[in-house]
XYZ file of C-alpha atoms in Angstrom:
683
model
C 91.703 98.909 98.445
C 92.494 99.741 94.795
C 96.191 100.143 95.071
C 96.983 96.980 97.002
C 94.908 95.554 94.407
C 95.967 96.870 91.270
C 98.953 95.706 92.168
C 97.973 91.607 93.351
C 96.574 92.239 90.118
C 99.297 92.691 87.987
C 101.052 89.970 89.647
C 98.703 87.539 88.521
C 99.081 88.912 84.788
C 102.202 87.371 84.655
C 99.531 83.909 84.590
C 98.311 82.805 81.090
C 94.871 81.438 81.546
C 94.837 77.858 79.689
C 91.996 77.936 76.882
C 90.221 75.006 78.816
C 86.566 75.540 78.911
C 83.933 73.762 80.815
C 82.550 70.771 79.357
C 79.363 71.217 78.666
C 77.860 68.186 78.717
C 74.352 67.752 80.670
C 74.972 64.577 82.332
C 77.888 65.822 83.432
C 76.944 67.105 87.821
C 77.101 70.176 88.981
C 79.605 68.964 91.468
C 81.818 68.355 89.103
C 80.749 71.035 87.294
C 82.385 73.369 89.932
C 85.032 71.361 90.756
C 85.673 72.110 87.286
C 85.767 75.013 87.103
C 87.339 75.676 90.737
C 90.460 73.638 89.002
C 90.592 76.506 86.330
C 91.300 78.799 89.414
C 93.427 77.491 90.369
C 95.821 76.187 88.117
C 95.530 79.727 85.674
C 94.367 83.033 88.092
C 96.758 82.680 90.762
C 94.547 81.062 93.837
C 96.234 78.000 95.795
C 92.902 77.537 97.880
C 89.545 77.886 97.091
C 86.282 76.906 99.320
C 83.100 77.383 97.739
C 79.229 77.108 98.720
C 75.785 76.815 97.797
C 72.859 77.262 100.370
C 69.766 76.269 98.590
C 65.852 77.104 101.313
C 67.920 76.266 104.303
C 70.250 73.946 103.443
C 73.584 73.440 101.811
C 73.423 71.658 98.813
C 77.450 71.448 97.376
C 80.167 72.386 99.950
C 83.379 71.705 98.354
C 87.291 73.112 97.554
C 90.297 72.768 94.923
C 93.479 73.772 95.862
C 95.420 73.550 98.674
C 94.892 75.089 102.696
C 98.996 74.622 103.370
C 101.577 74.833 99.592
C 104.051 72.896 101.867
C 101.742 69.297 103.346
C 99.529 70.034 100.703
C 97.087 69.490 102.753
C 93.644 70.130 101.219
C 91.234 73.074 102.086
C 88.066 71.721 103.837
C 84.511 73.231 104.767
C 86.148 74.208 108.104
C 89.060 75.991 105.608
C 88.394 80.120 107.174
C 89.417 82.279 105.220
C 89.406 86.412 105.395
C 86.013 87.876 103.571
C 87.413 90.960 102.832
C 85.048 94.594 101.679
C 81.878 91.474 102.284
C 82.111 92.407 106.647
C 80.386 95.694 103.961
C 77.614 94.049 104.792
C 77.636 92.842 107.968
C 78.610 95.802 109.262
C 75.299 97.576 108.053
C 72.838 94.393 108.951
C 74.442 95.023 112.564
C 73.659 98.955 111.933
C 70.091 98.197 110.944
C 69.295 96.397 114.052
C 69.969 98.895 115.790
C 67.316 100.862 113.452
C 64.779 97.816 114.069
C 65.517 98.262 117.752
C 64.347 101.830 118.074
C 67.799 102.938 119.113
C 69.143 104.144 115.157
C 68.121 106.474 113.349
C 69.587 106.010 109.284
C 68.732 109.443 107.870
C 69.804 110.828 110.633
C 72.622 113.153 110.884
C 75.504 110.588 112.235
C 76.619 113.357 114.627
C 74.028 112.016 116.148
C 75.114 108.564 117.610
C 79.163 110.034 117.285
C 78.920 113.274 119.025
C 82.359 113.230 118.516
C 83.130 112.969 114.780
C 84.364 116.093 113.809
C 85.730 117.778 109.714
C 87.662 120.457 108.782
C 84.881 120.778 106.133
C 81.637 121.926 107.531
C 79.346 119.470 105.756
C 79.583 116.357 107.770
C 77.110 117.850 109.536
C 74.499 116.759 106.968
C 76.456 112.559 106.673
C 73.750 110.822 107.920
C 74.099 106.882 108.295
C 72.421 106.005 105.334
C 75.445 107.927 103.075
C 77.660 105.520 104.460
C 76.085 102.486 103.535
C 75.536 103.757 100.718
C 78.829 104.866 99.167
C 77.718 108.259 99.304
C 79.129 110.507 102.635
C 81.339 112.515 100.248
C 84.179 111.115 102.293
C 87.624 111.078 100.816
C 87.556 107.001 100.609
C 90.422 105.383 103.309
C 92.426 105.766 106.140
C 94.233 101.862 105.114
C 97.616 103.272 106.909
C 98.418 100.125 110.259
C 95.496 98.004 109.075
C 96.599 95.729 107.196
C 99.231 93.749 110.115
C 100.940 90.263 109.391
C 99.806 88.047 112.666
C 99.231 92.138 114.536
C 95.655 92.407 115.476
C 96.800 96.504 116.580
C 93.664 99.065 116.882
C 95.650 101.712 115.987
C 93.627 102.195 112.796
C 90.237 102.673 114.789
C 91.574 103.909 117.404
C 92.552 107.036 114.902
C 89.787 107.159 113.002
C 88.247 110.398 113.959
C 90.816 112.169 115.084
C 92.906 111.984 111.627
C 89.286 113.073 110.158
C 89.328 116.286 111.207
C 91.510 118.416 109.947
C 89.749 116.621 106.120
C 87.700 117.358 103.895
C 85.049 116.309 101.451
C 85.256 115.670 97.999
C 81.583 116.596 97.282
C 78.487 117.253 98.568
C 77.119 114.081 100.452
C 74.729 112.424 98.872
C 75.954 114.510 95.307
C 76.986 110.745 94.679
C 78.467 107.361 95.154
C 81.509 106.556 94.644
C 83.207 102.916 96.732
C 84.289 104.763 100.355
C 86.540 102.334 102.964
C 86.069 104.858 105.789
C 81.938 105.195 106.124
C 82.254 101.862 107.940
C 85.179 102.150 109.705
C 82.720 104.936 111.154
C 79.869 102.560 111.406
C 81.635 100.564 113.586
C 82.004 103.221 115.947
C 78.536 103.895 115.913
C 77.963 101.140 116.768
C 79.989 100.619 119.793
C 78.929 103.644 121.208
C 75.020 103.081 120.548
C 75.114 100.074 121.680
C 77.961 100.246 124.495
C 80.178 96.892 123.226
C 83.081 96.482 121.101
C 82.516 95.023 117.182
C 83.873 92.627 117.729
C 81.616 91.351 121.188
C 78.251 92.683 119.296
C 79.169 90.484 116.208
C 79.412 87.445 118.664
C 76.601 88.360 120.676
C 73.742 89.510 118.238
C 74.791 87.442 114.881
C 77.823 84.805 115.256
C 75.782 82.965 118.642
C 72.160 83.118 117.068
C 72.982 81.561 113.791
C 75.451 79.063 115.512
C 78.864 80.042 113.591
C 82.183 79.222 115.238
C 84.219 80.373 112.712
C 83.050 83.494 111.930
C 85.642 86.035 113.952
C 87.553 89.285 113.510
C 91.470 89.341 114.583
C 90.177 89.769 118.188
C 88.589 86.829 119.071
C 90.331 84.158 120.155
C 89.876 81.726 118.015
C 92.830 78.992 116.222
C 94.993 80.484 113.777
C 95.791 77.220 111.971
C 91.890 77.021 110.502
C 93.485 80.289 108.411
C 94.079 79.147 104.493
C 97.674 80.479 104.452
C 98.794 82.343 101.933
C 101.208 83.483 99.665
C 103.184 85.880 97.556
C 104.284 85.763 93.824
C 108.422 86.049 95.328
C 108.063 83.638 98.234
C 107.795 79.923 98.328
C 106.567 80.143 101.466
C 103.210 80.901 103.603
C 103.284 83.898 104.545
C 102.401 84.755 108.749
C 98.863 85.023 109.349
C 97.473 88.345 107.914
C 95.226 90.524 110.040
C 92.783 93.076 108.859
C 92.472 95.519 111.001
C 89.439 97.469 109.854
C 86.671 95.244 109.915
C 83.778 97.335 109.278
C 85.421 97.748 106.041
C 87.316 93.990 105.465
C 88.630 92.047 108.285
C 86.839 89.070 109.003
C 87.073 85.618 108.657
C 84.023 83.386 108.301
C 83.718 79.628 105.769
C 82.464 79.781 102.740
C 79.469 78.052 104.874
C 78.649 80.544 107.454
C 78.559 82.980 104.737
C 74.985 81.621 103.343
C 73.716 80.626 106.388
C 74.659 84.901 107.149
C 72.753 84.992 103.756
C 70.092 83.750 105.184
C 69.890 86.722 107.310
C 70.434 88.839 104.594
C 67.085 87.404 102.658
C 64.905 88.043 105.583
C 64.720 84.779 106.913
C 65.205 85.187 110.212
C 63.168 88.352 110.874
C 64.434 87.253 115.008
C 68.248 88.821 113.364
C 66.999 91.803 111.045
C 63.702 92.788 110.373
C 62.336 92.580 106.913
C 62.061 95.968 107.101
C 65.933 96.953 107.356
C 66.694 93.292 104.732
C 64.255 95.704 101.831
C 65.452 98.475 102.779
C 69.294 96.522 101.875
C 68.251 96.310 98.439
C 67.530 99.591 97.474
C 68.374 101.182 94.634
C 70.453 103.278 96.522
C 72.598 104.290 93.259
C 70.089 105.785 91.542
C 69.496 108.888 94.016
C 72.503 110.718 93.281
C 75.502 110.923 89.476
C 76.118 107.328 87.858
C 75.996 105.402 84.454
C 72.730 105.203 82.405
C 73.170 101.175 81.942
C 70.464 99.300 83.923
C 72.834 95.992 82.709
C 75.938 96.292 85.008
C 77.794 94.540 87.899
C 77.776 97.386 90.444
C 74.429 98.523 91.515
C 74.544 99.477 95.420
C 72.012 99.029 98.054
C 73.259 99.732 101.369
C 76.220 97.706 101.639
C 75.411 95.338 99.231
C 77.720 96.077 96.081
C 75.019 95.676 93.601
C 70.893 94.862 94.041
C 70.268 93.934 90.714
C 73.296 91.397 89.353
C 74.080 91.424 85.766
C 73.271 88.080 84.001
C 70.975 87.598 86.566
C 68.887 90.334 85.827
C 68.817 88.836 81.863
C 66.314 86.489 82.801
C 64.116 88.008 85.442
C 66.130 87.055 88.383
C 67.108 90.024 91.215
C 70.769 88.934 92.771
C 72.115 90.725 95.253
C 76.475 90.663 94.851
C 79.044 91.680 97.669
C 82.934 91.564 96.636
C 85.693 91.708 98.771
C 89.346 91.441 98.705
C 92.245 91.652 101.572
C 96.497 91.876 100.119
C 96.179 88.096 100.521
C 91.964 86.886 100.632
C 89.286 87.235 98.079
C 85.590 86.969 98.443
C 82.610 86.565 96.177
C 79.157 86.295 97.901
C 75.583 86.461 95.882
C 72.144 85.125 97.255
C 68.579 85.802 95.256
C 66.002 86.308 97.591
C 63.256 85.634 95.804
C 63.862 81.524 95.384
C 66.235 81.183 99.183
C 69.514 80.595 97.013
C 73.194 81.583 98.090
C 76.551 81.449 97.074
C 79.719 82.141 98.834
C 83.083 81.560 97.186
C 86.455 82.003 99.217
C 89.779 81.993 97.913
C 93.717 82.381 99.172
C 95.466 84.537 96.544
C 93.766 84.775 93.064
C 90.399 88.291 93.166
C 87.199 88.667 93.802
C 86.876 89.561 90.595
C 87.919 86.003 89.382
C 85.482 84.869 92.494
C 82.636 86.235 90.825
C 82.773 84.523 87.363
C 83.124 81.962 88.913
C 79.512 82.047 91.474
C 77.661 83.463 88.149
C 78.570 80.267 85.974
C 78.171 77.755 88.211
C 74.720 79.161 90.747
C 73.104 79.956 86.229
C 74.269 76.165 86.260
C 72.573 75.298 89.409
C 69.426 78.151 88.671
C 68.797 76.130 85.392
C 69.452 72.136 86.657
C 66.091 74.031 89.144
C 64.363 73.911 86.247
C 63.839 77.989 87.313
C 65.607 79.312 84.117
C 65.401 77.160 80.936
C 69.134 77.737 78.428
C 71.953 79.666 79.722
C 72.576 82.140 77.375
C 76.133 81.843 75.829
C 79.062 84.698 77.044
C 79.119 87.508 74.294
C 80.830 87.427 71.180
C 82.499 90.382 69.840
C 83.635 91.338 66.185
C 86.620 93.603 65.284
C 84.807 97.426 65.030
C 83.892 98.907 61.940
C 85.415 102.798 61.980
C 83.629 105.298 60.258
C 83.795 109.097 59.791
C 83.319 111.117 62.678
C 81.989 113.573 63.675
C 83.694 117.039 63.568
C 82.215 117.901 67.216
C 83.772 114.923 68.971
C 86.900 117.039 68.707
C 86.195 118.809 71.040
C 86.514 116.078 74.448
C 89.762 116.123 73.955
C 91.714 117.958 76.917
C 92.598 116.242 80.029
C 91.981 113.530 82.304
C 91.803 112.375 85.325
C 91.280 109.862 88.711
C 92.368 109.594 91.420
C 96.351 109.825 91.408
C 96.928 109.256 87.269
C 96.043 112.281 84.782
C 96.074 111.519 81.234
C 96.080 113.699 77.267
C 93.709 112.539 75.343
C 93.779 113.047 71.514
C 91.567 112.370 69.074
C 92.774 112.525 65.864
C 90.901 110.528 62.802
C 88.719 109.095 64.977
C 90.492 106.980 67.054
C 92.208 107.404 70.605
C 94.717 105.900 72.633
C 93.936 105.108 75.659
C 96.157 103.714 78.522
C 95.107 100.237 80.726
C 91.462 100.217 82.769
C 90.240 97.986 85.974
C 94.287 96.422 86.343
C 95.137 95.227 83.170
C 92.612 93.963 82.405
C 91.823 95.787 79.349
C 94.946 96.289 78.129
C 96.247 100.151 76.961
C 95.247 99.948 73.249
C 93.376 102.243 70.752
C 89.887 102.673 69.909
C 87.510 103.823 67.093
C 85.132 105.600 65.753
C 82.268 103.348 64.888
C 79.115 105.901 65.131
C 76.386 107.320 68.180
C 78.813 108.304 69.518
C 81.210 105.712 70.711
C 85.275 104.159 69.857
C 85.056 100.242 70.444
C 88.541 98.464 70.968
C 90.229 95.942 68.665
C 88.094 93.330 69.538
C 84.793 95.002 69.672
C 84.941 94.421 73.448
C 85.126 97.185 74.831
C 83.641 99.933 74.763
C 84.262 104.286 75.088
C 82.294 107.399 75.168
C 81.688 111.247 76.753
C 79.218 111.499 79.020
C 78.461 114.936 79.790
C 76.713 115.174 83.359
C 74.662 117.298 84.906
C 77.263 118.415 87.784
C 78.419 119.614 83.837
C 81.330 117.420 83.781
C 82.003 115.652 81.418
C 83.291 111.766 81.965
C 85.326 109.045 80.073
C 82.782 106.249 80.109
C 83.675 102.584 80.214
C 81.364 99.450 78.757
C 83.216 96.509 78.473
C 83.284 92.800 79.055
C 86.019 91.236 81.008
C 86.574 87.550 79.731
C 88.215 84.697 81.892
C 88.641 82.204 79.363
C 87.607 78.858 81.208
C 85.265 80.653 84.419
C 83.677 83.828 83.167
C 82.517 86.706 81.410
C 81.305 89.975 83.843
C 79.945 92.932 82.349
C 80.750 96.072 83.837
C 79.819 100.347 83.099
C 81.778 102.707 85.272
C 83.268 106.276 84.996
C 86.967 106.437 84.326
C 88.521 109.877 83.579
C 86.983 112.434 83.996
C 87.637 116.735 81.920
C 90.465 118.425 84.130
C 90.277 122.450 83.963
C 93.397 124.458 82.564
C 94.856 125.167 86.198
C 97.385 127.667 85.306
C 100.349 128.309 87.799
C 102.231 131.314 89.181
C 106.393 131.197 87.936
C 107.184 130.023 91.638
C 105.065 127.682 92.876
C 105.845 126.111 88.649
C 108.764 126.178 90.126
C 109.030 124.611 93.220
C 106.867 121.085 91.450
C 108.143 121.290 88.667
C 111.475 120.098 91.046
C 109.475 118.217 92.267
C 108.105 116.547 88.329
C 109.466 112.095 88.713
C 110.301 112.540 93.093
C 109.380 109.195 95.306
C 108.099 109.545 98.204
C 108.669 106.903 101.156
C 106.151 106.229 103.808
C 108.059 106.454 106.996
C 104.686 105.892 109.280
C 103.704 102.219 107.962
C 104.081 99.723 111.117
C 106.723 97.395 110.538
C 104.199 94.625 110.624
C 102.424 95.822 108.098
C 102.004 93.379 104.410
C 102.466 96.900 102.415
C 105.980 96.399 103.217
C 105.344 93.186 100.514
C 104.654 96.003 97.994
C 108.097 98.910 97.322
C 104.262 100.373 94.992
C 102.334 100.782 97.807
C 104.822 102.175 100.390
C 105.449 105.303 97.600
C 103.769 107.894 96.377
C 105.323 109.028 92.887
C 104.347 112.395 92.080
C 104.276 113.309 88.817
C 103.613 117.296 87.408
C 101.964 118.315 84.569
C 102.797 122.009 84.507
C 100.983 123.438 82.102
C 97.343 122.108 83.649
C 98.574 122.757 86.823
C 98.194 119.473 88.273
C 100.340 116.413 89.949
C 99.390 112.592 90.320
C 95.801 113.378 89.949
C 95.597 116.399 92.114
C 95.148 120.472 90.764
C 97.688 122.317 92.269
C 97.359 125.329 94.987
C 100.599 126.665 96.250
C 103.805 125.483 95.949
C 103.875 123.115 98.591
C 99.501 121.904 98.448
C 97.652 120.490 95.807
C 93.636 119.278 96.617
C 91.518 116.473 95.328
C 88.928 117.030 92.385
C 88.401 113.614 91.927
C 84.433 113.838 91.967
C 84.357 109.797 90.056
C 80.953 107.214 90.691
C 81.355 103.948 90.742
C 84.546 102.868 91.802
C 87.190 105.089 89.991
C 86.472 108.452 92.658
C 87.266 106.357 95.411
C 90.259 105.980 97.821
C 90.771 110.251 97.092
C 94.179 112.408 98.453
C 95.521 116.106 98.846
C 99.390 116.603 98.328
C 100.536 118.375 101.421
C 104.902 118.996 100.659
C 106.944 120.699 104.408
C 110.605 120.557 105.077
C 112.463 119.889 108.421
C 116.353 121.160 107.329
C 117.007 119.793 104.281
C 114.613 117.032 103.689
C 111.249 117.102 101.824
C 108.339 116.058 103.462
C 105.495 114.781 102.003
C 101.803 113.908 104.133
C 98.754 112.743 103.069
C 95.820 111.773 105.569
C 98.451 112.503 108.077
C 100.711 110.652 106.939
C 104.485 111.303 106.604
C 106.367 109.887 103.364
C 110.687 111.601 102.827
C 111.736 111.902 99.076
C 114.183 109.985 97.528
C 116.527 113.396 98.118
C 117.168 112.659 101.536
C 117.496 109.213 100.818
C 121.408 107.933 101.840
C 123.002 105.365 100.731
C 123.871 102.670 103.853
C 127.090 102.664 105.026
C 128.849 100.156 103.045
C 131.462 98.700 105.742
C 131.924 96.188 107.472
C 130.126 96.788 110.515
C 127.010 100.215 110.990
C 123.762 100.733 112.330
C 120.477 102.168 112.835
C 118.508 103.548 115.364
C 114.507 104.084 115.069
C 114.133 107.843 116.057
C 112.442 108.899 118.779
C 108.778 109.772 116.364
C 109.018 105.958 115.532
C 108.878 106.303 112.486
C 110.619 103.834 109.629
C 114.363 104.250 108.157
C 115.348 104.346 104.439
C 118.454 104.081 102.894
C 119.764 103.686 98.805
C 121.638 100.078 97.536
C 125.052 102.240 96.003
C 128.089 100.427 94.041
C 129.605 100.538 97.879
C 127.684 97.944 99.177
C 125.545 96.608 96.667
C 126.008 92.747 95.843
C 127.305 92.281 99.353
C 125.450 90.125 102.177
C 123.804 92.145 105.389
C 123.266 89.918 108.356
C 121.058 92.272 110.985
C 121.089 91.238 114.499
C 116.963 92.336 114.680
C 115.921 94.286 117.927
C 112.642 93.029 119.409
C 109.287 94.622 117.469
C 112.084 95.335 114.578
C 112.282 94.573 110.926
C 113.817 95.355 107.214
C 112.453 95.354 103.761
C 114.683 95.321 100.613
C 114.142 95.519 97.070
C 115.898 94.912 93.630
C 116.188 98.320 91.230
C 112.443 97.468 90.278
C 110.536 97.547 93.526
C 110.553 94.059 93.433
C 111.212 92.515 97.997
C 114.330 90.948 97.910
C 113.627 90.324 101.561
C 110.790 91.076 103.590
C 112.325 89.949 107.507
C 108.840 89.796 108.378
C 107.544 87.278 106.057
C 110.969 85.751 105.341
C 112.402 84.594 108.576
C 115.029 85.566 107.416
C 118.111 88.247 109.067
C 120.518 88.251 105.813
C 120.429 88.722 101.889
C 122.558 89.661 99.384
C 121.976 93.719 98.486
C 120.831 94.860 94.750
C 122.449 97.530 92.780
C 119.705 100.057 93.212
C 117.394 99.119 95.265
C 116.305 100.547 98.267
C 116.536 99.084 102.233
C 113.802 100.124 104.986
C 114.403 99.453 108.652
C 111.518 100.046 111.075
C 110.631 99.010 115.155
C 109.782 100.818 117.717
C 110.916 104.580 118.869
C 115.106 103.902 120.281
C 115.263 100.452 119.139
C 119.110 100.350 117.181
C 119.183 96.786 114.253
C 122.995 96.232 114.187
C 124.291 96.053 110.191
C 127.185 93.584 109.035
C 128.335 93.262 104.939
C 130.443 91.331 103.783
C 131.456 89.681 100.058
């Protein structure tokens, strides 16, 4: 969900953190310290409600919350309030798969086709993919099929039901097992594997084999029958009321709901205390250092080092104390989560929130867990946060000039020019590392103006040169995190034939709007998520991070381990009549050139075509500043965006059928095929 999370983080960056810091008075209790940090997340980091719990040797020793369950009533979050846990769901589907290993029904090193016989892809290498590769992110799958998965109060399983069909026409971005890069689709395939092998739905499997034996009454999927009022309310920055219930209908990758206390109970399974559910051998297998099997950054200290299902099996900063900690974080559109467990000491902590981001929850987790370890005498002192100084520029060896050139990540290319020992680079990690200049300081390193971010160029054994980022992220009043990643890879020039060059030149700078997303989709909260912006580098022959192949096709060439090579895509264009369309992962987008202005007269209609696609309109000066009132058919809805793409009204979320139209904006109508919207414009 990189683009989704980037959009959410961008919204949060408008909030300036306060300088409040955790009190260092040793007499302050852990409960007070935790509540102070939690309150800071609510006050300064876009969190509306937060819930957290620590389990020690099977007993809950801390369970508390901050913020509110519902802003309208100011009612508090309680220990029974449920949240979406996002990608922590991956640990559940991994554990469920390993339970089938324990029963002798699955061998994770056999081809996936043994268990999902109708799994096929256009790339013959798919036959080499194993369940292990799905769990350690090394399958080579492009990444994520998000289409029609994140829905408001809608548990449609279309995404799950169509995944195998969509994969049939797709390729791999690498050899299976070559390297690990975050991949949601792998865990969706594990969900299907579990259903095929067990003979029951994934929701039923979880209830029977995990929730019931652990007495988990609040761990559910969107298909389960439970009181939705128990879910923490969610909000969007431009709306002052709660959103409808969020359903992440990608259960294996990110669709479960739970509570902090129940997550720590499940963690007891993951650290080997419930061998009646998961064997000790499977627990240990999940903790293997899987990331070392392929391309990876050399540094051991990091918040990413993949196991089976786990984001980290050697989490920093705990490794600095000689302690092995395991971690998994998660984000949906509105919910964010973090689970950290220390098997050696039988201690687990879970943090769930509405609003914010999982990275903030992770900083909270690290801070409080270290405090708890100190209180127990497991560690003597807490190491201070790293501090930095402005870099001192030194003379740069001339051979580093060779690293200038074109670099790319998924969806983006940049021109890197190294001049006089200086490099200007864009923002990293959703803006948490701002765009800035880096200066050469020796040993092949370039440092940011405050010294907290270090850039270097690293050639891996696959022959690819990567821009490596090592940075400490500081969250005032909450904590600090170390992140080491490959951000970009160097790209080779791709000369274009004249006809190809002209075709792509005509697309440069154009926008294409999604047609196949259900109107109940949460993605309508952001026009950016529904829009593909085509940026063409004619000199090098790339478009929006993909390599141009011919007049109508460009393919992914990005092979970046860890995170920035995730969610890859190809671009395929075709024409119907005078309209050009873009297809990505089987979903169609229409060119902005084919989007017509909405009729500026008093009344008109919009009919959803027989293919069920959404209908987009521009807002020109004839209709701008008029009030649009829509008679919405059952199952239908519309969204209106201003010229900057900010939602002015999304009827599914606002429950309002009237809006003043902003000049230069867009309108999109969606619903069932043949449904008619009656539109009235008035001054």
